[in-house]
Each structure stands twice: as structure tokens, then as C-alpha cells.
mmCIF file of C-alpha atoms in Angstrom:
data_model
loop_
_atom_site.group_PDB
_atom_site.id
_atom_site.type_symbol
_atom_site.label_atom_id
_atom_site.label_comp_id
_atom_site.label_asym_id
_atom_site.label_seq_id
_atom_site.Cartn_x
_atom_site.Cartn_y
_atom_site.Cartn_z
ATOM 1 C CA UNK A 1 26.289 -65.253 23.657
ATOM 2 C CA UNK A 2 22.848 -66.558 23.042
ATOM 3 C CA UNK A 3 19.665 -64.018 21.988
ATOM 4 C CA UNK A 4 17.991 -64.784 24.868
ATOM 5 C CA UNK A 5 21.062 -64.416 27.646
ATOM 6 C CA UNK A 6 21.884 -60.989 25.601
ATOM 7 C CA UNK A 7 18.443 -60.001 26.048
ATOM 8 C CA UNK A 8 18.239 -60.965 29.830
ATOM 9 C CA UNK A 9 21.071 -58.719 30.355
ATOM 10 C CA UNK A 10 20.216 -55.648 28.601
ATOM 11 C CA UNK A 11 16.807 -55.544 30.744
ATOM 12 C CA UNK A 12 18.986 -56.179 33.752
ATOM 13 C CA UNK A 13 21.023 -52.710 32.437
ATOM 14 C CA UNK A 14 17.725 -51.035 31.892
ATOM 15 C CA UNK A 15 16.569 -52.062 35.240
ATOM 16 C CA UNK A 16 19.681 -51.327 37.104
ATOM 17 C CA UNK A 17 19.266 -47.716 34.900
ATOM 18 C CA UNK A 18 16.276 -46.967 36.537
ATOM 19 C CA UNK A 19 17.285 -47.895 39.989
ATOM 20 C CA UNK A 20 19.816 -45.831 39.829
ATOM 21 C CA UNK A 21 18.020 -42.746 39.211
ATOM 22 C CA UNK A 22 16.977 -41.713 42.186
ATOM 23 C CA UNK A 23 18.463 -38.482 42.990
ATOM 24 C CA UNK A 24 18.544 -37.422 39.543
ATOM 25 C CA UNK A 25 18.129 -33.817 38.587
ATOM 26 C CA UNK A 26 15.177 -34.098 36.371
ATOM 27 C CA UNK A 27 15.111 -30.334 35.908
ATOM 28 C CA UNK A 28 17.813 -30.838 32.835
ATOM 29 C CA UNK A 29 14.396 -32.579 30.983
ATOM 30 C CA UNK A 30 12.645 -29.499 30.822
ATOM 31 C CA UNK A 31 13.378 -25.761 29.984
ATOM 32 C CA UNK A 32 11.594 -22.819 28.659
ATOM 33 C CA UNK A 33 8.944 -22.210 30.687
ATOM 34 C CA UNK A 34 6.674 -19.243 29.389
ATOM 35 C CA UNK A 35 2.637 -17.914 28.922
ATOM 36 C CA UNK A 36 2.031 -17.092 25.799
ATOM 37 C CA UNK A 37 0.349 -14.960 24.105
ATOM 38 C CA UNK A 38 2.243 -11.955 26.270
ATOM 39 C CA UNK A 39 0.817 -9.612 26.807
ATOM 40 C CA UNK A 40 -2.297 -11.935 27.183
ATOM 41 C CA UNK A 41 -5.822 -10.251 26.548
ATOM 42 C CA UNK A 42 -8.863 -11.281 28.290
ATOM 43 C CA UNK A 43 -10.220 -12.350 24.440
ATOM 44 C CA UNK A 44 -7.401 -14.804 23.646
ATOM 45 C CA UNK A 45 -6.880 -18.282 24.732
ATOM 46 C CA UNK A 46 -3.605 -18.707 26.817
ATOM 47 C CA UNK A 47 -1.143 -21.644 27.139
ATOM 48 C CA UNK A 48 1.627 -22.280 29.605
ATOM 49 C CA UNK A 49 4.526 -23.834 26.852
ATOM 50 C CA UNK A 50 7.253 -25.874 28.025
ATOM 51 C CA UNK A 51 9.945 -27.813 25.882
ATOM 52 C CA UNK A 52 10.414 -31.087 27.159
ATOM 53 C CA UNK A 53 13.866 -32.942 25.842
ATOM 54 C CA UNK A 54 14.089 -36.794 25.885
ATOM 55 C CA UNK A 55 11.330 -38.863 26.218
ATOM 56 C CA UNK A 56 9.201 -36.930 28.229
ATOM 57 C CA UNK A 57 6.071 -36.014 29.310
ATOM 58 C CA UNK A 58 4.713 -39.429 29.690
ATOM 59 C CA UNK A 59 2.786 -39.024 32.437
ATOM 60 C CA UNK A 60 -0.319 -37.523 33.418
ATOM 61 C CA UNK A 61 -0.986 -33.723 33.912
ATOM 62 C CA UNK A 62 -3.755 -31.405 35.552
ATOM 63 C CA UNK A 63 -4.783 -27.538 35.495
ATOM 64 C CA UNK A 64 -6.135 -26.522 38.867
ATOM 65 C CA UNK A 65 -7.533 -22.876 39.817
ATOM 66 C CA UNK A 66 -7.410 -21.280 43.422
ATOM 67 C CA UNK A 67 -8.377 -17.980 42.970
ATOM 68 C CA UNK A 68 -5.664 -16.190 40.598
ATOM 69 C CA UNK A 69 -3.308 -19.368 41.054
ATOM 70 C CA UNK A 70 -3.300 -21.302 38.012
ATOM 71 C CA UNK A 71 -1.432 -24.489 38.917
ATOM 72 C CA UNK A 72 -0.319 -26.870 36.377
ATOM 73 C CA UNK A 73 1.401 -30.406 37.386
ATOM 74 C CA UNK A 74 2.703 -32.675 34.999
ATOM 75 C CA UNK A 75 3.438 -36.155 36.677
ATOM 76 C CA UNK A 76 6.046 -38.254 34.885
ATOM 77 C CA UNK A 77 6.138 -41.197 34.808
ATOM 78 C CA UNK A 78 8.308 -42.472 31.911
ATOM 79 C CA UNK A 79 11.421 -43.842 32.930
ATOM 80 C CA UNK A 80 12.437 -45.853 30.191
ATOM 81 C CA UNK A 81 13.428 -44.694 26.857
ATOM 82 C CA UNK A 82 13.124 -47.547 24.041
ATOM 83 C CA UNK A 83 14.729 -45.859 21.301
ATOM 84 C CA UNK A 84 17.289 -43.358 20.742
ATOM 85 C CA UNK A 85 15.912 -39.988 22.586
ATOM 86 C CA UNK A 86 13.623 -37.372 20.232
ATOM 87 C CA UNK A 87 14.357 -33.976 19.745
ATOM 88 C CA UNK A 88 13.170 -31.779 22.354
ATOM 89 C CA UNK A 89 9.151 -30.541 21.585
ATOM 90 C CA UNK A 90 7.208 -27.971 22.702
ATOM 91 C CA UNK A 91 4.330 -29.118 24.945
ATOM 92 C CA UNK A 92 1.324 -27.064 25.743
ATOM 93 C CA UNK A 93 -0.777 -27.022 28.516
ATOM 94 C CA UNK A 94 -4.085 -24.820 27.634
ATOM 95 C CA UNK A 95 -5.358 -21.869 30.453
ATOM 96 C CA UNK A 96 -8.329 -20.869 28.418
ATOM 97 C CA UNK A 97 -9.385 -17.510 28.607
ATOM 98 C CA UNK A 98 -8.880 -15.663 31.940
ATOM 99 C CA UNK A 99 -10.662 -12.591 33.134
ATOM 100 C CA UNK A 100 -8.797 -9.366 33.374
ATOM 101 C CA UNK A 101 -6.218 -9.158 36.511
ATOM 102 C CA UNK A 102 -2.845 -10.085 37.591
ATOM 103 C CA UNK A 103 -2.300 -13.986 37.856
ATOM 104 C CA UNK A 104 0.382 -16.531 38.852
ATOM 105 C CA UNK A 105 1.104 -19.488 36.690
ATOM 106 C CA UNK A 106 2.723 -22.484 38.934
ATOM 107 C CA UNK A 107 4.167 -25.146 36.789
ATOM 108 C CA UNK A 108 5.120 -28.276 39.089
ATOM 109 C CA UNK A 109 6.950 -31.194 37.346
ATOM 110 C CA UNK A 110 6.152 -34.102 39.657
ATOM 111 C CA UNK A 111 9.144 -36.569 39.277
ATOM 112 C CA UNK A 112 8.451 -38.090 42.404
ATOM 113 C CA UNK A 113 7.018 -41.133 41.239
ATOM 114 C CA UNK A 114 10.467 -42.420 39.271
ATOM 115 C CA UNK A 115 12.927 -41.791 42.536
ATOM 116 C CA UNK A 116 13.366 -37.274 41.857
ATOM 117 C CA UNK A 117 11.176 -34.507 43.138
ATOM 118 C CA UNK A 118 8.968 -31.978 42.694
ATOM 119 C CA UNK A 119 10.147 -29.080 41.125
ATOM 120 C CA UNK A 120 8.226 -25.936 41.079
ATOM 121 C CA UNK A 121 8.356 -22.949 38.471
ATOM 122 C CA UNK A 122 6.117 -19.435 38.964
ATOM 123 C CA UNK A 123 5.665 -17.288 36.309
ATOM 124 C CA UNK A 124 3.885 -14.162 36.625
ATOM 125 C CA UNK A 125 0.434 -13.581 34.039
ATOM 126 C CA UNK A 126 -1.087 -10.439 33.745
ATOM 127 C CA UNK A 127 -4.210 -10.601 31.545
ATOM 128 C CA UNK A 128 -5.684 -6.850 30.074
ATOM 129 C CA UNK A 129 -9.160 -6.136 29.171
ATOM 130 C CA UNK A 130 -10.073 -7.146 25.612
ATOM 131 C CA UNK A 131 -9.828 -3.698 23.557
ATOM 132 C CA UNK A 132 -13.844 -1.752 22.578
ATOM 133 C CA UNK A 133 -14.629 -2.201 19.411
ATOM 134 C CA UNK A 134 -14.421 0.108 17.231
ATOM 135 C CA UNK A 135 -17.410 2.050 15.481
ATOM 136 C CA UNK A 136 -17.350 1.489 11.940
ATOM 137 C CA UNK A 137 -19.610 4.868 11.158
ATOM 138 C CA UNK A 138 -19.976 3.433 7.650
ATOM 139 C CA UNK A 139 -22.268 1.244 9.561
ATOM 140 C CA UNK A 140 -24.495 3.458 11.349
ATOM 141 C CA UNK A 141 -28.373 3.410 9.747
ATOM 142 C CA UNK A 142 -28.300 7.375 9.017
ATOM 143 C CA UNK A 143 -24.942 7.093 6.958
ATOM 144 C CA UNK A 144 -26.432 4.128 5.047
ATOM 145 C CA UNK A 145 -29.490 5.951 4.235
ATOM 146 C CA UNK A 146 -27.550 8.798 3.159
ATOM 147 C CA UNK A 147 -25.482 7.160 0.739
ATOM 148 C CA UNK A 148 -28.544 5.468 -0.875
ATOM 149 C CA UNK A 149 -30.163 8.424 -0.983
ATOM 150 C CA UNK A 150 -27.241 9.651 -2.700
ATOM 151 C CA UNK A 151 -26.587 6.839 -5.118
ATOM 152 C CA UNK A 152 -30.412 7.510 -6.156
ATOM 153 C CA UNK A 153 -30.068 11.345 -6.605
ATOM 154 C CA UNK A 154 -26.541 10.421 -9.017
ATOM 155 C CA UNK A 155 -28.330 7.917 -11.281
ATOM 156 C CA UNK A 156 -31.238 10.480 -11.302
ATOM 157 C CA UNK A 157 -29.366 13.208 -12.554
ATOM 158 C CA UNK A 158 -27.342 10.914 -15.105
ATOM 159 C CA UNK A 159 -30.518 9.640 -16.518
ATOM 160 C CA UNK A 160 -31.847 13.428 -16.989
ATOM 161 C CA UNK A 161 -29.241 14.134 -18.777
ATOM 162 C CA UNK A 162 -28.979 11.336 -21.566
ATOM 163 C CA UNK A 163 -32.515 12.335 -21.646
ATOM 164 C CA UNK A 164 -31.887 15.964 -22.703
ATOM 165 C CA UNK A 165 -29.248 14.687 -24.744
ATOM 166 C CA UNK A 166 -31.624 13.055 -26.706
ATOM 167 C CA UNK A 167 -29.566 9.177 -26.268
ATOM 168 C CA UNK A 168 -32.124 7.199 -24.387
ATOM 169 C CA UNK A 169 -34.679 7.702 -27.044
ATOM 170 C CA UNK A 170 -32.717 5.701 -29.755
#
């Protein structure tokens, strides 16, 4: 068989591979789905993870807000692998920092544009108040003062008495 005619058919396979793909479950591409940090604090900056196996995400994605839906699609659109498969990553998809309050986090992985479908994972988000911050008193102007003052009366008194003790004279 000729380099050429064996090329010919193995993009024929590849083709016929994708074809037949329609109806796929794509959801076996994807897998823990999770908002981390949890708990989440109003301070930190949150991220929607998912672990992708395979080739994917390929595609596009986007992060819409409607009021405390966070909604984040990732269209795929690889469909072709052209090597042997990587091992599945981590993939994060950044929230930012989200005021304190109860939130839903909709992950949608669009497949629809490679023959599957849309398939739709919530996850709940609850985001606390970032913590006060603690007085240092250490810090306060009066406590400074005070420990000045106090440094000042110590050497004082040390130099009075090396004075009376006659060794700063020589």
C-alpha cells in the first residue's frame, strides 16, 4: 500500500470517527466539578475547577452573571485527537471575587456543536463576609508613646548609674 492511499484512508477513519459521534455521551470527558476555595470568603478570588480527560477543552468558554447565577459554558469544539490522548488536567474557569450571599454556579458543557448536547451541572456557592481585622494594640499611638517613653526612662536610669559608678568618666 502506497503512503499516499494509506494516508487517504486513515482520514477517511478519522472522518467516519467523527460522524459517528453523534449521540455520544460526552459527559465521560469531564468530571469533578467543584468551587474552590470552600468555604469561599468575600476577600478571595474563586474558581469553578473541572478535570477535563482526553483532548479537551478546545473550544471556547464564557462567564455570565444574572443576579446570583454565575453561569459558565464551555463550548467544545475539538473533535479530533492527533496524538495519543493526555492525561486528564485540571481546568479553571476564574469567578473573581463575589460579594457576600448564597450563589449558584451553573457549569454547561456545550457539545452541541460536534453531534452531543448540552449538559448542565449546578453547584451551590455560598460566599461569607471577609473576617474584621484585627487590632494590633501594639499599634495604637498611646502604646507607642508609652514604650518610647519607657525605652528613654531605662537608658536614663542605666546611664545614672555608670555615672555614680564612676565608669563613664574613664
Amino acid at each position: 500500500m502506497t503512503p499516499v492511499l494509506r494516508f487517504l484512508l486513515t482520514l477517511l477513519a478519522l472522518a467516519a470517527a467523527g460522524v459517528s459521534s453523534a449521540g455520544t455521551d460526552y459527559s465521560s470527558r469531564y468530571d469533578n466539578v467543584r468551587v474552590v476555595p470552600s468555604p469561599a470568603v468575600s476577600s478571595n478570588a474563586i474558581a469553578l475547577i473541572v478535570r477535563w480527560s482526553g483532548c479537551s477543552p478546545e473550544g471556547d468558554w464564557t462567564i455570565n452573571r444574572t443576579g446570583n447565577v454565575l453561569t459558565v459554558r464551555q463550548v467544545d469544539v475539538n473533535t479530533l485527537c492527533w496524538s495519543a490522548p493526555p492525561p486528564p488536567r485540571d481546568v479553571s474557569y476564574p469567578l473573581g471575587r463575589l460579594a457576600p450571599g448564597d450563589y449558584t454556579v451553573r457549569f454547561i458543557a456545550d457539545f452541541t456543536g460536534i453531534g452531543g448536547t448540552a449538559e448542565t451541572t449546578d453547584l451551590p456557592l455560598r460566599v461569607l463576609g471577609a473576617p474584621a481585622a484585627a487590632s494590633v494594640p501594639m499599634l495604637s499611638p498611646p502604646v507607642l508613646l508609652a514604650l518610647v517613653f519607657g525605652l528613654f526612662a531605662a537608658g536614663g536610669y542605666g546611664l545614672r548609674r555608670r555615672a555614680a559608678r564612676g565608669r563613664l568618666n574613664g
